[in-house]
Coordinates of C-alpha atoms in Angstrom, one line a residue:
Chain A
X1 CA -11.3 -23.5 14.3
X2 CA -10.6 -25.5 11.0
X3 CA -7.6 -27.5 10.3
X4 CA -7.1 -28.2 6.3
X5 CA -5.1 -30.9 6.3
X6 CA -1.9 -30.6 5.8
X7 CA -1.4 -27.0 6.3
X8 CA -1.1 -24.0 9.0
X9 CA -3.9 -23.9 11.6
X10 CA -6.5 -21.0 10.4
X11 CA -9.2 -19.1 11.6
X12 CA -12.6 -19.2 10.0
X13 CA -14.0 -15.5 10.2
X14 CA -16.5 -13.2 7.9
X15 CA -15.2 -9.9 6.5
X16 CA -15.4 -7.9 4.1
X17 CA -12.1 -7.1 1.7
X18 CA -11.3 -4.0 3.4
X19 CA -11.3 -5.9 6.7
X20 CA -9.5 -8.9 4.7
X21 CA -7.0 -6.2 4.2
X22 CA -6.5 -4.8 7.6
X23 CA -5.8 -8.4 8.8
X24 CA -3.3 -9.4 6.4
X25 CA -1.6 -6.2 6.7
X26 CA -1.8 -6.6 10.5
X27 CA -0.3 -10.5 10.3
X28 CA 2.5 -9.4 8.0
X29 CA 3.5 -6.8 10.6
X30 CA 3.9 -3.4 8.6
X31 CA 5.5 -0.7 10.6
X32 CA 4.6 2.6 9.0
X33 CA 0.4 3.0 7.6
X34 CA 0.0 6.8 6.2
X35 CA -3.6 6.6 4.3
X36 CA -6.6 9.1 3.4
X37 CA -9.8 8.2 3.9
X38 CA -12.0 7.7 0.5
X39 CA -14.9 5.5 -0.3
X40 CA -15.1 2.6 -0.6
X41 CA -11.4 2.3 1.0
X42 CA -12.2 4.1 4.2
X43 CA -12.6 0.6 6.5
X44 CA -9.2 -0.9 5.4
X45 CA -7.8 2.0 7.4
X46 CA -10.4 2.3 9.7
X47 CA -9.6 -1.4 11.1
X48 CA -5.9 -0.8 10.8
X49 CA -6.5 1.8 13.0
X50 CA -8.8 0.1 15.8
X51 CA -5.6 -2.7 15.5
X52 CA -2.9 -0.2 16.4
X53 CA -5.3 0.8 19.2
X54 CA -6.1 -2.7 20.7
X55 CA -2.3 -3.2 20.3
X56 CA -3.0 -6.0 18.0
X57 CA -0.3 -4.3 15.7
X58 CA 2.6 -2.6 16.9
X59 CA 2.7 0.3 14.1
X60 CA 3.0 4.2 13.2
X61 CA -0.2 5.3 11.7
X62 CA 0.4 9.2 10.3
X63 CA -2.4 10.9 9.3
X64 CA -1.7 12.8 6.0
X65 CA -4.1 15.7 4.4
X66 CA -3.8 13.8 1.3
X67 CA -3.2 10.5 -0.7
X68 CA -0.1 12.6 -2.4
X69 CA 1.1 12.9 0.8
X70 CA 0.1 9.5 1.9
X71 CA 2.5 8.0 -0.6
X72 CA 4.7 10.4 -0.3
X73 CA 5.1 9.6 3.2
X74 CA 5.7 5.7 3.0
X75 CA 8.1 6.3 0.3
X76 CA 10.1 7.8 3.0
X77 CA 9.7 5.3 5.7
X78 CA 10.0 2.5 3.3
X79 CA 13.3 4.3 2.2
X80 CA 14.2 4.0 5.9
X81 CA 13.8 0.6 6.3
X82 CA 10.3 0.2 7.0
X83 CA 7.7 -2.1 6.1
X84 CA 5.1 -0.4 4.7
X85 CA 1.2 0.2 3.9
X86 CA -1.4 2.4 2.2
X87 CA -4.7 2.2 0.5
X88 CA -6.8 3.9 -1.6
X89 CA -9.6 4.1 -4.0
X90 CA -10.5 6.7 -7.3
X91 CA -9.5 10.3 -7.2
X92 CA -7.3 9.0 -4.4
X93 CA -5.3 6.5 -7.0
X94 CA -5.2 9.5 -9.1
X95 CA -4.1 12.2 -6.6
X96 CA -1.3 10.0 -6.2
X97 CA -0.3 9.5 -9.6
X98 CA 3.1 11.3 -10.1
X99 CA 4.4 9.8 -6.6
X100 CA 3.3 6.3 -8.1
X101 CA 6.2 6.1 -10.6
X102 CA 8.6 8.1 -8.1
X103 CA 7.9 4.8 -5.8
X104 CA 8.1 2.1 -8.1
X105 CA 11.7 4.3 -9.4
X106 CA 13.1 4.3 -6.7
X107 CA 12.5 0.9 -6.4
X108 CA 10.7 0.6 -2.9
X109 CA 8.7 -2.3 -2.1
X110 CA 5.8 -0.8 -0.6
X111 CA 1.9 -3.0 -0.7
X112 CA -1.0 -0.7 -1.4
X113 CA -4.9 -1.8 -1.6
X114 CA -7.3 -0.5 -3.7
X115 CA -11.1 -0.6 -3.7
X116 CA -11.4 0.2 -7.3
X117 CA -13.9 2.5 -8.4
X118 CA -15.4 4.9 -10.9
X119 CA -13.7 8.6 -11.6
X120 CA -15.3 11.8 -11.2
X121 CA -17.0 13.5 -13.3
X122 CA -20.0 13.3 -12.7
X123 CA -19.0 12.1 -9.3
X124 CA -19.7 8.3 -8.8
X125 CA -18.7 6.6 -6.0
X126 CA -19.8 2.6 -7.2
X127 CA -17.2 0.2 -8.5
X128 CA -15.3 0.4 -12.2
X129 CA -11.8 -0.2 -13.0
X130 CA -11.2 3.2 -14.4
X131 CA -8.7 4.1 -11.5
X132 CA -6.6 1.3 -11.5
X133 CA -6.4 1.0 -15.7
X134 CA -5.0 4.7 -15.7
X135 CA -2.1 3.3 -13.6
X136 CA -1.3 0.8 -15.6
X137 CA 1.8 2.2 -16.7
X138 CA 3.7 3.3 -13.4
X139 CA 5.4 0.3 -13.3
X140 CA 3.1 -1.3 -10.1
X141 CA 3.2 -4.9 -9.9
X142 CA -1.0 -5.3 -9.9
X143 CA -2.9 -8.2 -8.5
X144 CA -7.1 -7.5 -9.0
X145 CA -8.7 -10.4 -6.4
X146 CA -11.6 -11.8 -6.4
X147 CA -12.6 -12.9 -3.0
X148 CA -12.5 -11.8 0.1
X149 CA -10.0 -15.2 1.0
X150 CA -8.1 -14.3 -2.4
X151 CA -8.0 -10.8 -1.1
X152 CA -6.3 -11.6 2.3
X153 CA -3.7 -14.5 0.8
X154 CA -2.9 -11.7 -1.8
X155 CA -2.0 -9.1 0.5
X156 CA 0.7 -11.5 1.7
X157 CA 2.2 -12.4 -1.4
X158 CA 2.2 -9.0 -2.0
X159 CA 4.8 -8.3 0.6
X160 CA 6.7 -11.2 -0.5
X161 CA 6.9 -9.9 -4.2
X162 CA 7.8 -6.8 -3.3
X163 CA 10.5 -7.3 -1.1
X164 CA 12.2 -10.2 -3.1
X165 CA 15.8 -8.5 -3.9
X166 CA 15.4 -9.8 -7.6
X167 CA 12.0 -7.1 -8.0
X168 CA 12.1 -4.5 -5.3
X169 CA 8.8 -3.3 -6.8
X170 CA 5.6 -1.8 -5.3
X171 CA 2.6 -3.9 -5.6
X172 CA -1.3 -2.8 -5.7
X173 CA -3.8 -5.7 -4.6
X174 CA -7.2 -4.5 -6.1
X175 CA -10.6 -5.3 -5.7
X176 CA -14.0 -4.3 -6.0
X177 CA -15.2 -1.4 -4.1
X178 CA -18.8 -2.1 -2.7
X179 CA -19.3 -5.1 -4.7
X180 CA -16.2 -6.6 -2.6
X181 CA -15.1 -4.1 -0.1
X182 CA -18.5 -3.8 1.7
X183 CA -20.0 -7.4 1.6
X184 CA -19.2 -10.2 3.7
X185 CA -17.5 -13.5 3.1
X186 CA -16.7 -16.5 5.0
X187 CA -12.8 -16.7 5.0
X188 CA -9.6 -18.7 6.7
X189 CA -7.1 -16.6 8.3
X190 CA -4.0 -18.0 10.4
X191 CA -4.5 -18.7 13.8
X192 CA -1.0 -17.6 15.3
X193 CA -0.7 -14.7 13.1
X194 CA 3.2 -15.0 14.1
X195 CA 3.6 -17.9 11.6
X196 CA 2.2 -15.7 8.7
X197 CA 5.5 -13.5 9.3
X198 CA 8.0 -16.6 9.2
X199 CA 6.3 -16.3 5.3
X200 CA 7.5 -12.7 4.7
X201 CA 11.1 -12.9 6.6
X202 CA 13.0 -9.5 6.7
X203 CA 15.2 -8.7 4.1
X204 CA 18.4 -7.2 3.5
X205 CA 18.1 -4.0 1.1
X206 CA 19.9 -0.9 0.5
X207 CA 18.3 1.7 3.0
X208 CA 18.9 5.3 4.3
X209 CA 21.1 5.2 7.1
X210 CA 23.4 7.8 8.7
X211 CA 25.9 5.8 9.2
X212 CA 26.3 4.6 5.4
X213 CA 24.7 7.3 3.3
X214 CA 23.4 6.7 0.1
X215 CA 21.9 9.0 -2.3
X216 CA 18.3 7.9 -3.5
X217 CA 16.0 9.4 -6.5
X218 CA 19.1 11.7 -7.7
X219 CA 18.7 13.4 -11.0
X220 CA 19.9 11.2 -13.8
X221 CA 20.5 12.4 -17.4
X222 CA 19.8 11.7 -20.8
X223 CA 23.3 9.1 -20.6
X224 CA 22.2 6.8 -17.7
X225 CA 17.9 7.9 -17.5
X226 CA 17.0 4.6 -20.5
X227 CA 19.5 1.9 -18.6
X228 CA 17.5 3.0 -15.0
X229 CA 14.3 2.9 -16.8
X230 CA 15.1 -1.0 -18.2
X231 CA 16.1 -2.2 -14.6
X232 CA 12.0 -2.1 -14.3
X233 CA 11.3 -3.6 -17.4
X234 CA 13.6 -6.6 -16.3
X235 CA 12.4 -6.7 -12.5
X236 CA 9.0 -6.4 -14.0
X237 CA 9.9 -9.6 -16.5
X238 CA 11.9 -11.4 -13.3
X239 CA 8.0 -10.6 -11.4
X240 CA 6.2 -13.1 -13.6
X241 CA 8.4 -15.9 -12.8
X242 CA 8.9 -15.1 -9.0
X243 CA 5.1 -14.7 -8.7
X244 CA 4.6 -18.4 -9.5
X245 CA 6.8 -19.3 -7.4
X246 CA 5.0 -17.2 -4.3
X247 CA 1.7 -18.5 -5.7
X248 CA 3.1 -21.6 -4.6
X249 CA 4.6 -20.9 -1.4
X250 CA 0.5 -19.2 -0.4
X251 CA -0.4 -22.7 -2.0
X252 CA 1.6 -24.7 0.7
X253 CA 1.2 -22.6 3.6
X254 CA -2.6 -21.8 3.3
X255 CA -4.0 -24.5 1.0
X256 CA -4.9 -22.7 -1.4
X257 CA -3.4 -22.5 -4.7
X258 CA -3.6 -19.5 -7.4
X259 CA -2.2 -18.9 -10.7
X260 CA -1.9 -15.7 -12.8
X261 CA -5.0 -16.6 -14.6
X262 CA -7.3 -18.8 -13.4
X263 CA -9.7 -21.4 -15.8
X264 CA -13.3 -22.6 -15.1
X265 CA -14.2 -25.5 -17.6
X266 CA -11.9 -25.0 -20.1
X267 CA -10.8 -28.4 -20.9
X268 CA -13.4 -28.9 -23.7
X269 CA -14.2 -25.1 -24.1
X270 CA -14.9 -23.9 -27.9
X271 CA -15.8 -20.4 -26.5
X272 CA -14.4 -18.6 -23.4
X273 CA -15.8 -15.1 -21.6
X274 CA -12.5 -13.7 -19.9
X275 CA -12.7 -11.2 -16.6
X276 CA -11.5 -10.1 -13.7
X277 CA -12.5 -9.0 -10.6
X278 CA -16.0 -9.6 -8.1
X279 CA -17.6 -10.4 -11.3
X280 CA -16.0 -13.9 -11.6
X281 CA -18.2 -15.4 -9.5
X282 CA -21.2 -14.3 -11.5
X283 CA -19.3 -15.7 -14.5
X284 CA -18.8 -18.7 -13.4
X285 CA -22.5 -19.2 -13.0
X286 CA -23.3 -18.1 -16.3
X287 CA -20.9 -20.8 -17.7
X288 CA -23.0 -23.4 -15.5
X289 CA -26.2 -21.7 -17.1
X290 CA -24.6 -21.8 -20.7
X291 CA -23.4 -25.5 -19.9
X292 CA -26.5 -26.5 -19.4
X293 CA -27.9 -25.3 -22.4
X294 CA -25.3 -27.2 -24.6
X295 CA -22.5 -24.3 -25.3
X296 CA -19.1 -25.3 -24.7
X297 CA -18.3 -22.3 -22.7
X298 CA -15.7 -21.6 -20.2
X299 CA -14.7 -19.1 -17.8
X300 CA -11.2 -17.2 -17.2
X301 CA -9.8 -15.1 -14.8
X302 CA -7.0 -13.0 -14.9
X303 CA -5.7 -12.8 -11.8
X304 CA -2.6 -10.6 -12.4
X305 CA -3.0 -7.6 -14.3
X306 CA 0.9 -6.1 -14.1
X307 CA 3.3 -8.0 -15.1
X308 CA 0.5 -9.6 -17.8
X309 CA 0.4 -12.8 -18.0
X310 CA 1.0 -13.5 -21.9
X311 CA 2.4 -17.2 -21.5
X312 CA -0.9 -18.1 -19.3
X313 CA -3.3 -16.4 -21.4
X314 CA -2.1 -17.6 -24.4
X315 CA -1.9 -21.5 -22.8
X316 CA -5.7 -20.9 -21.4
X317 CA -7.3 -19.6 -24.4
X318 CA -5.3 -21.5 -27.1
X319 CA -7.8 -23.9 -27.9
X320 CA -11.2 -22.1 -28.5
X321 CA -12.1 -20.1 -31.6
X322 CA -13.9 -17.1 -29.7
X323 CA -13.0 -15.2 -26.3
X324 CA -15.0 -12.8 -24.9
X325 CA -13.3 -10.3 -22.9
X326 CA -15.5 -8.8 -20.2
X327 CA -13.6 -5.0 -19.1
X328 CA -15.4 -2.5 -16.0
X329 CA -13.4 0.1 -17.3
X330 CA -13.2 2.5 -21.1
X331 CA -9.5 3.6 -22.7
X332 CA -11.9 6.4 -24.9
X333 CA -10.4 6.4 -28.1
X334 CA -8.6 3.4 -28.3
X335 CA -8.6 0.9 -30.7
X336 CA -10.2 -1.4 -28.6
X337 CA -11.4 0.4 -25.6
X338 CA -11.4 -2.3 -22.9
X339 CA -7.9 -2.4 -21.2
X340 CA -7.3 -5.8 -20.7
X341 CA -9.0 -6.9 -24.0
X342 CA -6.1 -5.2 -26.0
X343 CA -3.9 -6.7 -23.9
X344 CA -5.6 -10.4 -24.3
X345 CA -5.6 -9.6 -28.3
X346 CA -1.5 -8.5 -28.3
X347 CA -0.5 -11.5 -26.1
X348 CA -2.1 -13.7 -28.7
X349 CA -0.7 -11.7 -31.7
X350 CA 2.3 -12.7 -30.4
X351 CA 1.9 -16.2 -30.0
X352 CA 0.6 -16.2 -33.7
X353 CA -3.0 -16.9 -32.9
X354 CA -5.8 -15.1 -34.7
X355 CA -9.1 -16.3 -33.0
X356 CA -12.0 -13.7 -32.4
X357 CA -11.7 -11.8 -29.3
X358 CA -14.8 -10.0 -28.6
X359 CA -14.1 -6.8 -26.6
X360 CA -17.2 -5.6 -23.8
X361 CA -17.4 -2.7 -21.7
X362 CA -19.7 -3.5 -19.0
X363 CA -20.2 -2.7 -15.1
X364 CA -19.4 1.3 -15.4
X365 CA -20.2 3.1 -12.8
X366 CA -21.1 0.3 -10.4
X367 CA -23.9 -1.0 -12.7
X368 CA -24.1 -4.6 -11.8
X369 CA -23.0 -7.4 -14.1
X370 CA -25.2 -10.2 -13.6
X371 CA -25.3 -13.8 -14.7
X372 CA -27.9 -12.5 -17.0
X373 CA -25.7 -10.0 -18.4
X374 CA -22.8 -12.4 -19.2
X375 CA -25.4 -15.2 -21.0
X376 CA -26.6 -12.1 -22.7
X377 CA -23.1 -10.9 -24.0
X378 CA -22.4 -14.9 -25.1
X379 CA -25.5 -14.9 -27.4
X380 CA -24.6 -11.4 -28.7
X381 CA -21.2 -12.5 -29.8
X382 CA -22.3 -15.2 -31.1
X383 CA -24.8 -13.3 -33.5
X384 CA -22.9 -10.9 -34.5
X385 CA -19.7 -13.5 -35.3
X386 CA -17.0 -12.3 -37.4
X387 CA -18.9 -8.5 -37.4
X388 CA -17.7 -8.3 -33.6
X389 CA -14.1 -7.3 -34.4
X390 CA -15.4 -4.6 -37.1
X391 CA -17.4 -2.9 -34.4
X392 CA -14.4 -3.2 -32.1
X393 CA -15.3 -2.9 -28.5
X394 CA -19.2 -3.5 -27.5
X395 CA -20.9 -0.9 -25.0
X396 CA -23.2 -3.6 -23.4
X397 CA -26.6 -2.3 -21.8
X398 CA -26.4 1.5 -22.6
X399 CA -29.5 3.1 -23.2
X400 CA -29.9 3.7 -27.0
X401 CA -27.1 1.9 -28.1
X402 CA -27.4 -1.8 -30.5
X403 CA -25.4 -4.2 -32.4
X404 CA -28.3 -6.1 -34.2
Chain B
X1 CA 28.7 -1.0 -18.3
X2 CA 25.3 -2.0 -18.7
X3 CA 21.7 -1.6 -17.1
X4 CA 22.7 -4.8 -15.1
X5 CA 25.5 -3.1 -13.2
X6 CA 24.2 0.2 -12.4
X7 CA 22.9 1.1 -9.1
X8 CA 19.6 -0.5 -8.5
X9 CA 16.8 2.4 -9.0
X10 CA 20.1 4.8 -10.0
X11 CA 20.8 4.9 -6.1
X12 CA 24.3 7.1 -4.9
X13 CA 26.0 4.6 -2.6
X14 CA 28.9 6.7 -2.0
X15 CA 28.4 9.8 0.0
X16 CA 30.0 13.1 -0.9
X17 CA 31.1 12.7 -4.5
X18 CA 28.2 15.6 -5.8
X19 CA 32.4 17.4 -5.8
X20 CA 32.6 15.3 -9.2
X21 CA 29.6 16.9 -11.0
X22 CA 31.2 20.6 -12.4
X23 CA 28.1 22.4 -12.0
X24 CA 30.3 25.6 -12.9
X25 CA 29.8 24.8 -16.5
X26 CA 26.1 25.9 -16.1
X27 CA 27.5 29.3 -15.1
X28 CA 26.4 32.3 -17.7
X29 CA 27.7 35.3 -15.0
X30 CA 30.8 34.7 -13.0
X31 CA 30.9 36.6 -10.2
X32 CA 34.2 38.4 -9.2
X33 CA 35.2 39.8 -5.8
X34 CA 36.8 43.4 -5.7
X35 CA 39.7 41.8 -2.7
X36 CA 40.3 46.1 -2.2
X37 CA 36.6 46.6 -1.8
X38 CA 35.9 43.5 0.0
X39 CA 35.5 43.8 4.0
X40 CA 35.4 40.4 4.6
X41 CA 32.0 40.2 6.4
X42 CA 31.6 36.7 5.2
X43 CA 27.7 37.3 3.9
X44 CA 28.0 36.1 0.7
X45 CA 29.8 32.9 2.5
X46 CA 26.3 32.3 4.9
X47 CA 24.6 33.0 1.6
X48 CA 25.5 31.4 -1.2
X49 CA 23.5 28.3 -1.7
X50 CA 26.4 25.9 -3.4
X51 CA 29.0 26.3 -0.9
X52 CA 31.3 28.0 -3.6
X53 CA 32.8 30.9 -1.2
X54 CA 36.0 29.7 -0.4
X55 CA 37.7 31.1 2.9
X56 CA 41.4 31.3 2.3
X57 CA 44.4 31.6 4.6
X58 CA 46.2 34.1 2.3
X59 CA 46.9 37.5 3.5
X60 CA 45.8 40.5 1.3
X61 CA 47.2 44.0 1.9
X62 CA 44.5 46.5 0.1
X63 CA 45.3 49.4 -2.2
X64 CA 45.2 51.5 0.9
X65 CA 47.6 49.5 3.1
X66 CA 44.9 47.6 5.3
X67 CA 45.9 43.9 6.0
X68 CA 43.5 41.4 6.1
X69 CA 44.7 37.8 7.3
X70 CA 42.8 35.6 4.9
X71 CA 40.6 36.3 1.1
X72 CA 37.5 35.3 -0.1
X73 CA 37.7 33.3 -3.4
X74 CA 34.9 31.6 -5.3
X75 CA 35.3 28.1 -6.7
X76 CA 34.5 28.5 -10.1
X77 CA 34.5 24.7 -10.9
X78 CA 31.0 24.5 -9.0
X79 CA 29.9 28.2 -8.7
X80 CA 26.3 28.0 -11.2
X81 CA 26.5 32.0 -11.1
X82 CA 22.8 32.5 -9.1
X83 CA 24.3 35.7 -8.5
X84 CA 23.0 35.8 -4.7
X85 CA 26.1 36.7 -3.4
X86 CA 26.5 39.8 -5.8
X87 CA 22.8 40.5 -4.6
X88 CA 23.7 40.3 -1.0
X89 CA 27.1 42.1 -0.8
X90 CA 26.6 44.7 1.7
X91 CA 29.7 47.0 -0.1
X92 CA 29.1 45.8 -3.3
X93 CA 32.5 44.3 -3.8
X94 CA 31.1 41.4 -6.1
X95 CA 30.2 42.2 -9.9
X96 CA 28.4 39.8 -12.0
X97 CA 30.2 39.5 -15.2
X98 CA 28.9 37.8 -18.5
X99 CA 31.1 34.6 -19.1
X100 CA 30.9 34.9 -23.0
X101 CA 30.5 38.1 -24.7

């Protein structure tokens, strides 16, 4: 048993972020779980399952034959009132794609988990962002975690996110498969798991009910289809905002506090590497490394991936000259193929800043990112300076491929 | 009115007002009932998949002097002309004829 001073009495267990998931989604109290097994995902429902059977939680679990019908089916009992859950992972993500907009338009605050990894073909099963980047646009509030802890505290602000009447969004709370979902961390969860639902009260929304019918998803034309459409892009805009505020609530409740983006040494920083995910961790000790050496290097984390976080990007990284962005996933054909490196270089375009953002594809596949490899992408950058934006976006450690 | 007072989502919150939409302006065949023909079986009522067969208390004497005690009509406002009810007739009583020529 720990106590943190000051705050709610917690547990202090090891899991893995699949398991971090089932117990969040079990202290929240969701009523309706519909899920299909994938790798890495599979133990998120696997637990959830063991937990209805113990009668730890009091929920329907309906066994779908597919994620389209996984979503599909939460969609309905979220329509009905219910609190909901799902998870997935790859082809899964993808399989559900065109009930991922129908969700987040009909404006249903459902919490899904993904264990992010590589799409088929060839068939790879290892970690890469690929899935979740090709849902970018279905208008999914997206948190990408980094711990196991951050994983569990996320899941709850999901709910709260989601269901705050100003948003009535979905959210996804990613992480790494393998590299996250399947290794162990120390982590606090609450002890009375009741107090962790006095943090996501029920709220009022408009539901399906016999008694007072309502008409949801109807077919909308050309006259009303763009005003519907904008109703996300404010909820999405209003998301930002609110999320701060729920970073603070975790922040008092739990102890411990997160931001949209999060900075490691960045006070006196003159150059910053920029990522996301498990990999943060290894960053971090690169910095250290780098530190040590004499660069003026820091670390940044970008916490929350939809809505992006422009106004904390752009306060992090305005005072160094070069930024490394560090992406697990390729947009082929892009400008800059790393997804959240375009995104890094338009928030600063529109804050007027023109410093040299240095775009890397690393980690496909489930190839591991070391410490080694982040030191290694510093020095490239560095030697190939101003040449780094001509090239564009840099394929680090593929066989037959060079910058020198 | 703007995005900010529509529905959240584009949600119907009032029941039973699909009556406003005139999805009779879709139709390109309206189909007419032969009241002479017509034996009242009530098939193309069970069949037609908008509710657009209209039961009517109004006698109709036929041609050949039988009395019936109500007609058939078709709401034209909402009838899309699918045609299933043309297809279905069991006497043929209902033609399919071309709106504009």
């Amino acid at each position: 048993m720990q106590v943190l001073e000051g705050y709610v009495k917690q547990v202090r267990v090891m899991l893995n972020s699949n398991y971090a998931v089932a117990y969040a989604v079990r202290d929240v109290d969701v009523d309706v779980i519909a899920a299909y097994p994938i790798t890495p995902q599979t133990g998120v429902v696997e637990k959830l399952a063991e937990m209805i059977a113990n009668g730890e939680l009091d929920a329907e679990m309906i066994h779908v034959e597919s994620e389209h019908s996984a979503l599909s089916a939460i969609i309905g009992a979220s329509a009905a009132g219910a609190r909901v859950f799902t998870a997935t992972s790859s082809q899964g993500l993808e399989y559900m794609h065109e009930v991922l907009h129908i969700a987040s338009g009909m404006r249903l605050p459902l919490v899904m988990s993904v264990a992010t990894r590589a799409l088929s073909a060839p068939i790879n099963i290892w970690c890469d962002y690929s899935d979740l980047m090709n849902v970018r646009d279905s208008s999914w509030i997206t948190f990408i975690a980094s711990t196991a802890q951050e994983v569990y505290d996320t899941i709850v602000e999901a709910y709260m996110v989601a269901e705050d009447p100003r948003i009535l969004l979905p959210v996804i709370v990613a992480y790494d498969g393998f590299w996250m979902s399947h290794t162990y961390e120390p982590l606090y969860v609450a002890e009375d798991k009741s107090y962790v639902r006095t943090l996501v009260p029920r709220r009022d929304r408009v539901k399906l009910d016999p008694q007072k019918p309502v008409t949801m998803g109807a077919l909308v034309g050309p006259d009303w289809y763009y005003e519907i459409k904008y109703q996300q892009v404010a909820a999405m805009s209003e998301a930002y905002e609110a999320i701060r505020e729920y970073d603070r609530v975790i922040g008092r409740a739990f102890g411990r506090f997160y931001e949209p983006v999060e900075a490691y040494k960045m006070d006196d920083a003159e150059i910053a590497i920029l990522t996301y995910g498990g990999i943060y961790g290894s960053l971090v000790e690169a910095v250290d490394r780098l530190r040590g050496e004499g660069y003026k290097v820091g670390a940044i984390r970008l916490r929350l991936w939809r809505p992006f976080p422009v106004d904390d990007i752009v306060r992090v990284a305005r005072g160094v000259s070069k930024l490394l962005v560090v992406d697990r996933a390729i947009s082929y054909g892009a400008s800059i193929a790393g997804p959240v490196a375009l995104e890094v270089i338009a928030s600063l375009h529109r804050a007027g800043l023109d410093l040299d953002v240095v775009s890397y594809v690393a980690g496909i596949g489930g190839r591991p990112v070391t410490e080694s490899d982040f030191e290694g992408m510093f020095k490239l950058a560095l030697k190939l300076g101003r040449r780094a934006r001509e090239i564009g976006t840099i394929y680090w450690g593929v066989r037959g491929v060079s910058y020198d | 009115m703007s995005w900010r007072e529509l529905p959240i989502g584009g949600m119907i919150l009032e029941p039973g007002n699909s009556i406003a939409r005139r999805t009779g302006e879709w139709r390109v065949f309206r189909p007419v009932i032969d009241q002479d023909a017509c034996t009242r079986c009530l098939v193309c009522w069970m069949y037609c998949p908008d509710g657009v067969i209209r039961v009517v208390d109004t006698p109709y004497r036929t041609s050949k002097g039988r009395l019936w005690s109500f007609t058939l009509e078709i709401d034209y406002e909402h009838c899309k002309g699918c045609g299933i009810c043309a297809e279905e007739c069991p006497v043929n009583a209902i033609a399919m004829v071309e709106e504009v020529k």
